PDB file of C-alpha atoms and ligand atoms in Angstrom:
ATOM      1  CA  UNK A 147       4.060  12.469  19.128  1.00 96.00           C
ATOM      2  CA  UNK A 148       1.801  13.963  16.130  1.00 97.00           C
ATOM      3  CA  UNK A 149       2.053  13.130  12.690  1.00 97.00           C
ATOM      4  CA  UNK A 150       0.907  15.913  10.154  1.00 96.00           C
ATOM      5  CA  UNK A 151       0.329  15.470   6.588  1.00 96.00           C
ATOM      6  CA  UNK A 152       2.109  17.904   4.347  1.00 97.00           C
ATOM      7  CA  UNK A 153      -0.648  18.385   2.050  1.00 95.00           C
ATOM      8  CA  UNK A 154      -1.418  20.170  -1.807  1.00 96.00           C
ATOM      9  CA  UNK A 155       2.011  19.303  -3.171  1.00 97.00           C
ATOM     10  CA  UNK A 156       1.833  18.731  -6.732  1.00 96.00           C
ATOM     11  CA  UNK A 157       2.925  16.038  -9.434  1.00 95.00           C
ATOM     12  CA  UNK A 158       6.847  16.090  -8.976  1.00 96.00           C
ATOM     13  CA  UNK A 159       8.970  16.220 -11.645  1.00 95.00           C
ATOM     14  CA  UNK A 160      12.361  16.184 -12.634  1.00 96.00           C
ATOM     15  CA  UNK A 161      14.203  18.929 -10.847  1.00 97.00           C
ATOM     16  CA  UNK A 162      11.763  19.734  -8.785  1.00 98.00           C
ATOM     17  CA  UNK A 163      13.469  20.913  -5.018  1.00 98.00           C
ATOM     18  CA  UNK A 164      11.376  19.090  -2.618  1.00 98.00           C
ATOM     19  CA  UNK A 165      12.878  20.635   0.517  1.00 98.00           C
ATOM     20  CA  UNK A 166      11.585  24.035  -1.460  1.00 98.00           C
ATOM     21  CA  UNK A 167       8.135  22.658  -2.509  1.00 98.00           C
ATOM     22  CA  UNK A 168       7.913  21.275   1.465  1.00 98.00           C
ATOM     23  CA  UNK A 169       8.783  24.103   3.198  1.00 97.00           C
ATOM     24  CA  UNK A 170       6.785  26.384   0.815  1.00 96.00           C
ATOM     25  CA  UNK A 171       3.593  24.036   2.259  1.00 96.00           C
ATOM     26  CA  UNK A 172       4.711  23.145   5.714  1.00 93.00           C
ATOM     27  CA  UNK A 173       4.428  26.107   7.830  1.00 87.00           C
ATOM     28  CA  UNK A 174       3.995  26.261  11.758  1.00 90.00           C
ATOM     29  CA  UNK A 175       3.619  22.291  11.311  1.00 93.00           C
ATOM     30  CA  UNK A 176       7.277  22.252  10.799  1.00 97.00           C
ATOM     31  CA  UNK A 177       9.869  22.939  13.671  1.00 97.00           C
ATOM     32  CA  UNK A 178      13.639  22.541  14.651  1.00 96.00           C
ATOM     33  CA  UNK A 179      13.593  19.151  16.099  1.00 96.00           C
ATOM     34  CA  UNK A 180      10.746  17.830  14.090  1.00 98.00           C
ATOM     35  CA  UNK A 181      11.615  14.676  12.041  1.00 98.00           C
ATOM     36  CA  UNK A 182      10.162  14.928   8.026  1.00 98.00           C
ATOM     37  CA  UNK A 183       9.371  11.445   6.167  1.00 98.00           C
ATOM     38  CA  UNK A 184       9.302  11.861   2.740  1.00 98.00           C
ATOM     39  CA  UNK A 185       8.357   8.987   0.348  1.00 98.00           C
ATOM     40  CA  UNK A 186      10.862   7.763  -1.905  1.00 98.00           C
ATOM     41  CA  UNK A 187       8.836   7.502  -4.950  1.00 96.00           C
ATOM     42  CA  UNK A 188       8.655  11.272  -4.783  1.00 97.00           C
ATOM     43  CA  UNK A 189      12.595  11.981  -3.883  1.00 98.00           C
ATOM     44  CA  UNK A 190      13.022   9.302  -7.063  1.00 98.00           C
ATOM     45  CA  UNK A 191      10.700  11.813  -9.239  1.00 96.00           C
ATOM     46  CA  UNK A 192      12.689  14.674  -8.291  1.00 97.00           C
ATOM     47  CA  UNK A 193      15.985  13.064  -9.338  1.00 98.00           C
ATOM     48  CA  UNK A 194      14.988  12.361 -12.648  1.00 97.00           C
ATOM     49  CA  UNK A 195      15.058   7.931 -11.900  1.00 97.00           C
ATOM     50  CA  UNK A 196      12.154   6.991 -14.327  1.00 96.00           C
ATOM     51  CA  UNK A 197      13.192   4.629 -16.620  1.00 97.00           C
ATOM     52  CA  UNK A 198      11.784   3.164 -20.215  1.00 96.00           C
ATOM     53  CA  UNK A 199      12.410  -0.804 -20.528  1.00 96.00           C
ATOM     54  CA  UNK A 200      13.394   0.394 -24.001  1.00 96.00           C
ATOM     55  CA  UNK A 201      17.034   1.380 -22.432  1.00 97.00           C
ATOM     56  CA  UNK A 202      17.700  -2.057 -21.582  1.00 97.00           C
ATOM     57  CA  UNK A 203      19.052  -4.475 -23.479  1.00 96.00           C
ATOM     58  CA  UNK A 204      18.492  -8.199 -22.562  1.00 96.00           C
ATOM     59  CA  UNK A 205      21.217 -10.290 -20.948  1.00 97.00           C
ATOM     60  CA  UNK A 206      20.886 -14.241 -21.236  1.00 97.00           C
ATOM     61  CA  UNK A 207      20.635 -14.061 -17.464  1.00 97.00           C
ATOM     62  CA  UNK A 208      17.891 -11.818 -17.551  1.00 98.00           C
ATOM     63  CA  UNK A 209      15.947 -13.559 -20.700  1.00 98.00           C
ATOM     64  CA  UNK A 210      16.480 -17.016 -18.284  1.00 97.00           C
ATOM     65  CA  UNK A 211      15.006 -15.107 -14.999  1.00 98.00           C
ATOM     66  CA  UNK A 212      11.987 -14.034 -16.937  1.00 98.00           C
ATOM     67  CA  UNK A 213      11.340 -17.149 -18.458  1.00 97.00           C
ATOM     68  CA  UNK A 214      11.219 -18.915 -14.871  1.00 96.00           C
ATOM     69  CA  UNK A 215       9.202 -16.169 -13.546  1.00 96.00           C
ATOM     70  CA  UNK A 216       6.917 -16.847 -16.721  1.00 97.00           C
ATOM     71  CA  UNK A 217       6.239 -20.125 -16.472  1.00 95.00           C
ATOM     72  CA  UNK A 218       5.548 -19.797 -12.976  1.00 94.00           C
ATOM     73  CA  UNK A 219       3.264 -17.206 -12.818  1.00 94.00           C
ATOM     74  CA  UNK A 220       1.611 -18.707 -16.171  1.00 95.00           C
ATOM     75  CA  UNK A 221       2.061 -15.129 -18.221  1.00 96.00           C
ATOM     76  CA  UNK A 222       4.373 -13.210 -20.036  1.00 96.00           C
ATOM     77  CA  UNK A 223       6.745 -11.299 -17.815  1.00 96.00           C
ATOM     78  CA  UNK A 224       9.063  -8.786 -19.638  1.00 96.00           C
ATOM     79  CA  UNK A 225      12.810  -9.895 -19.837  1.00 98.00           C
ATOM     80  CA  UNK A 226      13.864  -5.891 -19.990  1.00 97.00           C
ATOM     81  CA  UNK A 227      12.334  -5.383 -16.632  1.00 97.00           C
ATOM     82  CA  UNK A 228      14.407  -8.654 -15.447  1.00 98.00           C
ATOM     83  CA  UNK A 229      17.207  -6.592 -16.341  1.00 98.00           C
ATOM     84  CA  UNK A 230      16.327  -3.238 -14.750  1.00 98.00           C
ATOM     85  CA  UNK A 231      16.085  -5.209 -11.621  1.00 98.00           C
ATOM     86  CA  UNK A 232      19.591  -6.614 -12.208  1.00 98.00           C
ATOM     87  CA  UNK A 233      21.150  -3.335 -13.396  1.00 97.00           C
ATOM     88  CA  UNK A 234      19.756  -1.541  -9.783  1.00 97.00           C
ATOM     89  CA  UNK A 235      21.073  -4.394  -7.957  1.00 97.00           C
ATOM     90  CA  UNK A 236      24.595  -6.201  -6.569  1.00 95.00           C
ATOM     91  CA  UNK A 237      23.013  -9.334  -5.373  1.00 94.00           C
ATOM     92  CA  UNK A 238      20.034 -11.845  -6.459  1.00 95.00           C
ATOM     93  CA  UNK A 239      18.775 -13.630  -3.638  1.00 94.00           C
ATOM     94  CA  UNK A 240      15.068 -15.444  -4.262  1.00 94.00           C
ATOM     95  CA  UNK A 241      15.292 -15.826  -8.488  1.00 94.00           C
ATOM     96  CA  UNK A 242      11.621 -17.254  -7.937  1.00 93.00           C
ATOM     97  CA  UNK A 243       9.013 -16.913  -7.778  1.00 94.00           C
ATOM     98  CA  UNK A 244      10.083 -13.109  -7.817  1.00 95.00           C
ATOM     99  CA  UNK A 245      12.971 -11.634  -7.574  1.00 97.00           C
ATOM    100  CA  UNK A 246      14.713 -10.347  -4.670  1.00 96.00           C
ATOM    101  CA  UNK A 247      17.557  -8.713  -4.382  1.00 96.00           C
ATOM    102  CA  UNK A 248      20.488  -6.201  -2.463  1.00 96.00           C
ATOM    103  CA  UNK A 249      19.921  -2.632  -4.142  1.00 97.00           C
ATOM    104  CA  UNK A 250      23.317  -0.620  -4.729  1.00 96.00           C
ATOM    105  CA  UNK A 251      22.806   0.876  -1.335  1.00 97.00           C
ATOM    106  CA  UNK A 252      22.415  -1.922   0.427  1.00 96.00           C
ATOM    107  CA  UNK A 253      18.329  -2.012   1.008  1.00 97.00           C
ATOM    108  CA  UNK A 254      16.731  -5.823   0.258  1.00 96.00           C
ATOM    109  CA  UNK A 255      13.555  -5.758  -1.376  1.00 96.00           C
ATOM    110  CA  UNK A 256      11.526  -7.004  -4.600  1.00 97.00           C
ATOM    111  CA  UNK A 257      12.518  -6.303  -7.699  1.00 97.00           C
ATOM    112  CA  UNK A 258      15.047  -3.693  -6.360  1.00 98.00           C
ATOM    113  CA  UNK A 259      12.140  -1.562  -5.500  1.00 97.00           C
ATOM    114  CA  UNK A 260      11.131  -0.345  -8.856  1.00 97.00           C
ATOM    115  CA  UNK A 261       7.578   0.409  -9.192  1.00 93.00           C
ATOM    116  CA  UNK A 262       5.599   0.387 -12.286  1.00 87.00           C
ATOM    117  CA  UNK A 263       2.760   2.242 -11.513  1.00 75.00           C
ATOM    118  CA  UNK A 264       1.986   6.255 -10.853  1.00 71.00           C
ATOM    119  CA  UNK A 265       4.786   7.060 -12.886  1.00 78.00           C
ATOM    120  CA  UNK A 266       3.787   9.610 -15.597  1.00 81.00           C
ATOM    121  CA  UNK A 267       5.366   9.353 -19.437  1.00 87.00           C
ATOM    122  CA  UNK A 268       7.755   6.722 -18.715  1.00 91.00           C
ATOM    123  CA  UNK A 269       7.518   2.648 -17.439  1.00 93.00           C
ATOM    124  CA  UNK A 270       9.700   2.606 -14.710  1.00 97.00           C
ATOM    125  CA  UNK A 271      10.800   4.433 -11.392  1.00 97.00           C
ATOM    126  CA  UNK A 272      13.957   3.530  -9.732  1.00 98.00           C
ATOM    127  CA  UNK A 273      14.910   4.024  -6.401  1.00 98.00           C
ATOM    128  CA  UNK A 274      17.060   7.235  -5.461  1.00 98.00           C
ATOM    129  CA  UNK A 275      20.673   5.804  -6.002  1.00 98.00           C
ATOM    130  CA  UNK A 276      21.972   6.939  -2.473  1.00 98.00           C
ATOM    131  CA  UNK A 277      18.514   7.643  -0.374  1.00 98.00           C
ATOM    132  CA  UNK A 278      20.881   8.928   2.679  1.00 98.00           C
ATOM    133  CA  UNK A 279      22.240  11.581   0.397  1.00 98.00           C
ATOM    134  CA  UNK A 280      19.111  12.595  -0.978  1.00 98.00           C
ATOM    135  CA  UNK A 281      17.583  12.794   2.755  1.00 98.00           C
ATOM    136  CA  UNK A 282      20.443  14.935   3.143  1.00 98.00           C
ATOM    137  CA  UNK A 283      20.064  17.118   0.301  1.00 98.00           C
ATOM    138  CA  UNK A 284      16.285  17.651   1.712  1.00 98.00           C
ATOM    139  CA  UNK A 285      17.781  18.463   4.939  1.00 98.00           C
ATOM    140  CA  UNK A 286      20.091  20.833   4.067  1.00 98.00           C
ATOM    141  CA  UNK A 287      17.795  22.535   1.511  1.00 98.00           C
ATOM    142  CA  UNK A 288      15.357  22.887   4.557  1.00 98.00           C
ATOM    143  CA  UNK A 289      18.183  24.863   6.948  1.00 98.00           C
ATOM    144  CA  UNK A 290      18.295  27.355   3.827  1.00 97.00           C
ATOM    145  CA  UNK A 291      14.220  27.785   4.388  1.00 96.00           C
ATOM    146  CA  UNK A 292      15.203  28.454   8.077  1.00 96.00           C
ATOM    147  CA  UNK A 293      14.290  24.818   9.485  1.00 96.00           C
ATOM    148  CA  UNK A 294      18.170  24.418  10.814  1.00 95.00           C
ATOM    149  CA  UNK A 295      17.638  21.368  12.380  1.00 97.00           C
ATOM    150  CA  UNK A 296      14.903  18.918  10.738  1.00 98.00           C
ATOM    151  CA  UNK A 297      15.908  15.242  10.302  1.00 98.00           C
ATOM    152  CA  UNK A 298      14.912  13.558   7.565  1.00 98.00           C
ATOM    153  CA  UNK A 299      13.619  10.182   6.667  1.00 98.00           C
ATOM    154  CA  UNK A 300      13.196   8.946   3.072  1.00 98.00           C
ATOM    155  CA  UNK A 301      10.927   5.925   2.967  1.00 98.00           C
ATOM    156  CA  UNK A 302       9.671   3.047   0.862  1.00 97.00           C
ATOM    157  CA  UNK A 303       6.810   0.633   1.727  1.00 96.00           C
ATOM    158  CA  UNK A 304       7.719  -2.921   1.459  1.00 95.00           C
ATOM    159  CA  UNK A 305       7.065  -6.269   1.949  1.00 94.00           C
ATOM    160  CA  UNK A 306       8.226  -8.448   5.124  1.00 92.00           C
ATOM    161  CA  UNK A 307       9.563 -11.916   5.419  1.00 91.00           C
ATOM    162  CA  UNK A 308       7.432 -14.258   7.876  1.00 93.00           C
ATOM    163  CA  UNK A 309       4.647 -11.707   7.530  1.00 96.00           C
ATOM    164  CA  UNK A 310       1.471 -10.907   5.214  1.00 96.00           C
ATOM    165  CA  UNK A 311       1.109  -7.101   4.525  1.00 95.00           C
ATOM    166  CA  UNK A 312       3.380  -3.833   3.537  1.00 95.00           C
ATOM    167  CA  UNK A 313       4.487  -1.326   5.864  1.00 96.00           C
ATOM    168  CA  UNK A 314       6.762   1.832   5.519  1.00 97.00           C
ATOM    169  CA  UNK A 315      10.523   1.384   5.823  1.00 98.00           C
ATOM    170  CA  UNK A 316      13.541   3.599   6.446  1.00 98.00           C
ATOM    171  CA  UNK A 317      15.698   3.584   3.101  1.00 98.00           C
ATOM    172  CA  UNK A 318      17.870   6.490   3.511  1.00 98.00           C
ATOM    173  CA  UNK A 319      17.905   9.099   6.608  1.00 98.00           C
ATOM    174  CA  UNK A 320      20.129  12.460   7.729  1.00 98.00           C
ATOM    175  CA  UNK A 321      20.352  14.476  11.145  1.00 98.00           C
ATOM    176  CA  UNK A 322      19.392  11.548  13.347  1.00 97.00           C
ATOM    177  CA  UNK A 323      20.816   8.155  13.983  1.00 97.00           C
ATOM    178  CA  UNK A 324      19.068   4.610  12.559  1.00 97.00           C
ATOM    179  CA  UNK A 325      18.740   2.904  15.684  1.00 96.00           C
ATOM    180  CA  UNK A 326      18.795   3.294  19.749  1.00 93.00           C
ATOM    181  CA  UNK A 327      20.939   1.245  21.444  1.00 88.00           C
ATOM    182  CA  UNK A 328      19.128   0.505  24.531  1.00 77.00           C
ATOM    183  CA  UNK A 329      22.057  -2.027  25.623  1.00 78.00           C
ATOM    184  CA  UNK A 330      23.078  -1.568  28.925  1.00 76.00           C
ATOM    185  CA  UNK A 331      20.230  -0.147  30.027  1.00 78.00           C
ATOM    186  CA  UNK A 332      17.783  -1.912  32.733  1.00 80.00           C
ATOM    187  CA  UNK A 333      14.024  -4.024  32.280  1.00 82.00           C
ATOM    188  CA  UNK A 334      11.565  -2.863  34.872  1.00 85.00           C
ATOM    189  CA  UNK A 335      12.976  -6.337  36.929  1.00 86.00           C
ATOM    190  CA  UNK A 336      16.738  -4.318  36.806  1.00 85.00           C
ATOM    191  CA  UNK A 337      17.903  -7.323  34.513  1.00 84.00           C
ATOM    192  CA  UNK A 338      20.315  -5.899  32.042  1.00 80.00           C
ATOM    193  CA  UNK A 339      19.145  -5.625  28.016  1.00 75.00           C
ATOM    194  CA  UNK A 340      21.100  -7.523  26.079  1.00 74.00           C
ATOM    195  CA  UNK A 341      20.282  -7.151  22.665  1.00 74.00           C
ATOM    196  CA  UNK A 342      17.729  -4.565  22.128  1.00 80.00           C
ATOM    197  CA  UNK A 343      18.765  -1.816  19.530  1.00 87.00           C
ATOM    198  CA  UNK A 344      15.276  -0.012  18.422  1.00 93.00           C
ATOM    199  CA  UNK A 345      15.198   0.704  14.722  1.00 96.00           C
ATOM    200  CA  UNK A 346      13.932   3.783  15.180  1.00 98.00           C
ATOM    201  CA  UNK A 347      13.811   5.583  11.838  1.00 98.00           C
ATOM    202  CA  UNK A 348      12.189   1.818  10.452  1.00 98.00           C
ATOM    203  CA  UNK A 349       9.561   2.541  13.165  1.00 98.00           C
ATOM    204  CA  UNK A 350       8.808   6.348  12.228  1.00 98.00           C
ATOM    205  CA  UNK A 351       8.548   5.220   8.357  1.00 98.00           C
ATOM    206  CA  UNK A 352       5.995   2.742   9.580  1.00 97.00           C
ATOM    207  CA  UNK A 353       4.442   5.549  11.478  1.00 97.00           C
ATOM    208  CA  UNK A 354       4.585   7.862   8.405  1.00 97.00           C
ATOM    209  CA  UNK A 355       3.142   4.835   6.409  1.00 96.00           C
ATOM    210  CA  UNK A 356       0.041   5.423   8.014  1.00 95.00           C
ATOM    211  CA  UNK A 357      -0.687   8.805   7.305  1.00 95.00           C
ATOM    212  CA  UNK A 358       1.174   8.711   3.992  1.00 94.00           C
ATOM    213  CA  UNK A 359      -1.506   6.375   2.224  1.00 83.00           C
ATOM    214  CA  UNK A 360      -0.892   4.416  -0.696  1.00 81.00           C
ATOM    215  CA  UNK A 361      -3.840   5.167  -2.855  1.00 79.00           C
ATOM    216  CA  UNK A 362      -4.155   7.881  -5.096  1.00 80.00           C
ATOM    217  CA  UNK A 363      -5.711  10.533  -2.361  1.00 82.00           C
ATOM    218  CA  UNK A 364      -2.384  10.369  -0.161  1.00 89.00           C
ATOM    219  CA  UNK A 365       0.605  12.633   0.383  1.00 95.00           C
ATOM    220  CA  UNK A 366       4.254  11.630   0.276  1.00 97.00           C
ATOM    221  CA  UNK A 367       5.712  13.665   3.125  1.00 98.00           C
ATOM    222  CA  UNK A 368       4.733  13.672   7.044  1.00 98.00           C
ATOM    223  CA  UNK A 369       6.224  15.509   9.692  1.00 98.00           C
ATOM    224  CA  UNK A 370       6.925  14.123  13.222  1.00 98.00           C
ATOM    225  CA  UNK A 371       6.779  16.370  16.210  1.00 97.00           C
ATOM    226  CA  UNK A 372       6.801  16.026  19.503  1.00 96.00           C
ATOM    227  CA  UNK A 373       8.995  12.971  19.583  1.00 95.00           C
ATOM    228  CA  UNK A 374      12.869  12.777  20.343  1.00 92.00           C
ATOM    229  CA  UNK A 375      15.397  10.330  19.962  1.00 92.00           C
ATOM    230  CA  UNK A 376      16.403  11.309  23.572  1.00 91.00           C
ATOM    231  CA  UNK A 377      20.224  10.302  24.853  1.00 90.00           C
ATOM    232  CA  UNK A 378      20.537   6.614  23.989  1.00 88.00           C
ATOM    233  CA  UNK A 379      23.595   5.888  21.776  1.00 84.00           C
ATOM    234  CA  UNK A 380      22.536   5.912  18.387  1.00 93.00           C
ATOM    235  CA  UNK A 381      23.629   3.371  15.249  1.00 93.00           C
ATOM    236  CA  UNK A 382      23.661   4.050  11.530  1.00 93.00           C
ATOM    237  CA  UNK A 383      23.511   0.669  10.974  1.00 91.00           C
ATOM    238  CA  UNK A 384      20.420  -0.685   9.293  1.00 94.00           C
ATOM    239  CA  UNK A 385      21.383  -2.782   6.813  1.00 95.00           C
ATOM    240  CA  UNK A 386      23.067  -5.997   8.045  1.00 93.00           C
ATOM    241  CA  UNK A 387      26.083  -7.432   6.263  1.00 90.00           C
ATOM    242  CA  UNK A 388      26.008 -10.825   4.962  1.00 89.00           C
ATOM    243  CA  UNK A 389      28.424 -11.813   7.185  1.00 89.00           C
ATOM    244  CA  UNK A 390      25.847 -11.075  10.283  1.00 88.00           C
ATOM    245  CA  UNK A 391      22.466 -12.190   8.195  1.00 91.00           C
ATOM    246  CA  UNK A 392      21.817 -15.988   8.781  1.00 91.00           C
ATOM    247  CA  UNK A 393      19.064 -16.134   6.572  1.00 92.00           C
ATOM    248  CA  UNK A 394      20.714 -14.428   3.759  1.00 90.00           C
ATOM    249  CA  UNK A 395      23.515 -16.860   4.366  1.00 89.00           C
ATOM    250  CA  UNK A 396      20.993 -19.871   4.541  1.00 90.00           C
ATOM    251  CA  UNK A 397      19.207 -18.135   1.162  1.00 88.00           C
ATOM    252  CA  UNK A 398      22.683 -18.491  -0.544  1.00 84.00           C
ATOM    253  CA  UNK A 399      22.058 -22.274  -0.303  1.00 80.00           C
ATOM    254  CA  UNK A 400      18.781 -22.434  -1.424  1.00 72.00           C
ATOM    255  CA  UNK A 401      16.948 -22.752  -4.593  1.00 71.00           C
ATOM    256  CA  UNK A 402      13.249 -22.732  -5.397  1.00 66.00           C
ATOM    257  CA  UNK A 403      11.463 -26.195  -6.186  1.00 70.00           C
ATOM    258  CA  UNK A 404       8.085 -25.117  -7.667  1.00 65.00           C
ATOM    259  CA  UNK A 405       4.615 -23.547  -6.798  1.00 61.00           C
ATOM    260  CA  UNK A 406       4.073 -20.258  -6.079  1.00 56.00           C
TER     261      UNK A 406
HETATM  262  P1  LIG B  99       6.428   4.663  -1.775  1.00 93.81           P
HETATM  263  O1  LIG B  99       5.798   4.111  -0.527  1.00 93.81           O
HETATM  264  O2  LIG B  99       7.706   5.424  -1.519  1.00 93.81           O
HETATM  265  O3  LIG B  99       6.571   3.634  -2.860  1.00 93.81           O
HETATM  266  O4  LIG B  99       5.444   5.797  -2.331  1.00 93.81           O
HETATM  267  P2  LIG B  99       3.942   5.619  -2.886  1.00 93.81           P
HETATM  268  O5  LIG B  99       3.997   5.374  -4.359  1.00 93.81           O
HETATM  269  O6  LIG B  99       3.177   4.683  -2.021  1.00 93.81           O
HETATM  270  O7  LIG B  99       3.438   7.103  -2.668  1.00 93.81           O
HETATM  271  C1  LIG B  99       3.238   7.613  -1.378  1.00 93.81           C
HETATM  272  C2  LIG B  99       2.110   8.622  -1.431  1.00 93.81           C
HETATM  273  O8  LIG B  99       2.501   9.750  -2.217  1.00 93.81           O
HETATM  274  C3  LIG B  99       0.828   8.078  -2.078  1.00 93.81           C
HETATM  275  O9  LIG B  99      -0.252   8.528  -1.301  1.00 93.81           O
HETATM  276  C4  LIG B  99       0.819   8.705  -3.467  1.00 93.81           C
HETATM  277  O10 LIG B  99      -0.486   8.956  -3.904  1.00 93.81           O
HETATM  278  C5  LIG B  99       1.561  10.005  -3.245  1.00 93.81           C
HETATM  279  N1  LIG B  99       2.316  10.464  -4.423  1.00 93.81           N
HETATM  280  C6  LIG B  99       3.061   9.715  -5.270  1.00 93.81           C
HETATM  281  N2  LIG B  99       3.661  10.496  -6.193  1.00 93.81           N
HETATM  282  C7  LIG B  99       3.270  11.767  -5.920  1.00 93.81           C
HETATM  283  C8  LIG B  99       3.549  13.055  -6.526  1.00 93.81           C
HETATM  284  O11 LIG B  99       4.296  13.188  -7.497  1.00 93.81           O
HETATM  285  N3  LIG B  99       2.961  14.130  -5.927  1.00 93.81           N
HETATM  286  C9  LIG B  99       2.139  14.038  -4.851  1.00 93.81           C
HETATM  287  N4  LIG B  99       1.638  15.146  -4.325  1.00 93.81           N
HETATM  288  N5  LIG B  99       1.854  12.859  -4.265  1.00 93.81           N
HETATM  289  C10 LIG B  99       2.411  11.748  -4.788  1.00 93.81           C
HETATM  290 MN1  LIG B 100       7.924   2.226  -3.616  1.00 93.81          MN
HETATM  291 MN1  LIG B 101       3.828   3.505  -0.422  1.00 93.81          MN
END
């Protein structure tokens, strides 16, 4: 497998056609077959989702988050940004000591992944409202530039529960499946796996990650080559339902007591 930076694209802004700006840059390191992560705060650029906390008016709930979140963090934290977060989201799960909550899409994260920083002119950038279809939309635009059959990946780097340190994540994908379901298939003893279903685009993100950067002196889009899903049944299913997430569940019961 090689992962290859897609390097000298510039500041994205609204409107700008990634798949056009990609394969304009990509050349010979692009292929039918390849896989192309491309970072979400880029596809979110391109889409026009910056945001001004100006546009949002404060909700009681929101003033009340912010002044927890205030008091525990001993500074001011801004109640319109409380209600960004609750505007991008359909479920609050930690209220403190941040906020973490069930985008629209149905990715968990902090603060509903908005970032505040690197975004030009405005305060805010939201996350692409359907990352799949935007992953898509880079895909398809791609086939028009002669690259019939890339998949793509749109990322975000993220936080993990149990664990210290970011990595890369899937958020939204098109032309390959999330996961390999290696059920069925045999350990090198012949005893039957059970469970095992390989998040595969969550590992090429993570990949991706790695070359991506975070700093200024990174690039937002990496392509994959010489790796294949292979035959495997594949699964879109990423995102678990609350209904088959016992910690979410067991979050639903729980409130914060203090420190942070
Ligand atoms: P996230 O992981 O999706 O939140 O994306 P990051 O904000 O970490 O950005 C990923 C990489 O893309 C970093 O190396 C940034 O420096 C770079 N980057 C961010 N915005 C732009 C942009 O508009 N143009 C270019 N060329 N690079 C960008
Ligand atoms: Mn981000
Ligand atoms: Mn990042």
């Amino acid at each position: 497998m090689e992962l290859s930076p897609v390097t000298d694209l510039p500041e994205i802004r609204p409107g700008d056609d990634l798949a056009d700006l990609i394969a304009d840059r990509a050349g010979d390191d692009l292929a039918d077959g390849d896989v192309l992560t491309v970072a979400s705060t880029v596809v979110s650029k391109g889409e026009g989702r910056t945001a001004d906390l100006t546009e949002y008016p404060i909700s009681g709930r929101a003033q009340d988050l912010a002044d927890t979140l205030a008091e525990l963090a001993g500074e001011e934290k801004d109640p319109r940004f409380a209600q960004a977060v609750l505007e991008e989201s359909t479920e609050l799960l930690i209220d403190a000591p941040f906020l973490l909550t069930e985008t629209r899409f149905g990715h968990i994260c902090v603060n509903a992944g908005i970032d505040r920083s690197n975004v030009p002119e405005h305060d805010l950038l939201l996350l692409p409202e359907r990352p799949s279809k935007s992953a898509a939309r880079i895909r398809d635009g791609l086939a028009e530039h002669g690259y019939e059959d890339v998949a793509v990946i749109v990322t975000d780097t993220c936080g993990r529960p149990f664990r210290h340190g970011q990595r890369g994540v899937a958020i939204g994908w098109d032309g390959m499946p999330a996961s390999r379901d290696w059920r069925g298939e045999q350990d090198r003893d012949g005893r039957e796996l059970g469970v095992t279903v390989q998040s595969v685009v969550d590992e090429l993100a993570a990949a991706a990650n790695l070359v991506t950067g975070e700093g200024a002196g990174g690039t937002p889009a990496v392509v994959v080559s010489d790796w294949a899903f292979g035959d495997l049944a594949g699964s879109d299913e990423l995102f678990r339902s609350v209904e088959d997430d016992l910690i979410r569940q067991a979050l639903r019961g729980w409130e914060w007591e203090g420190g942070t």
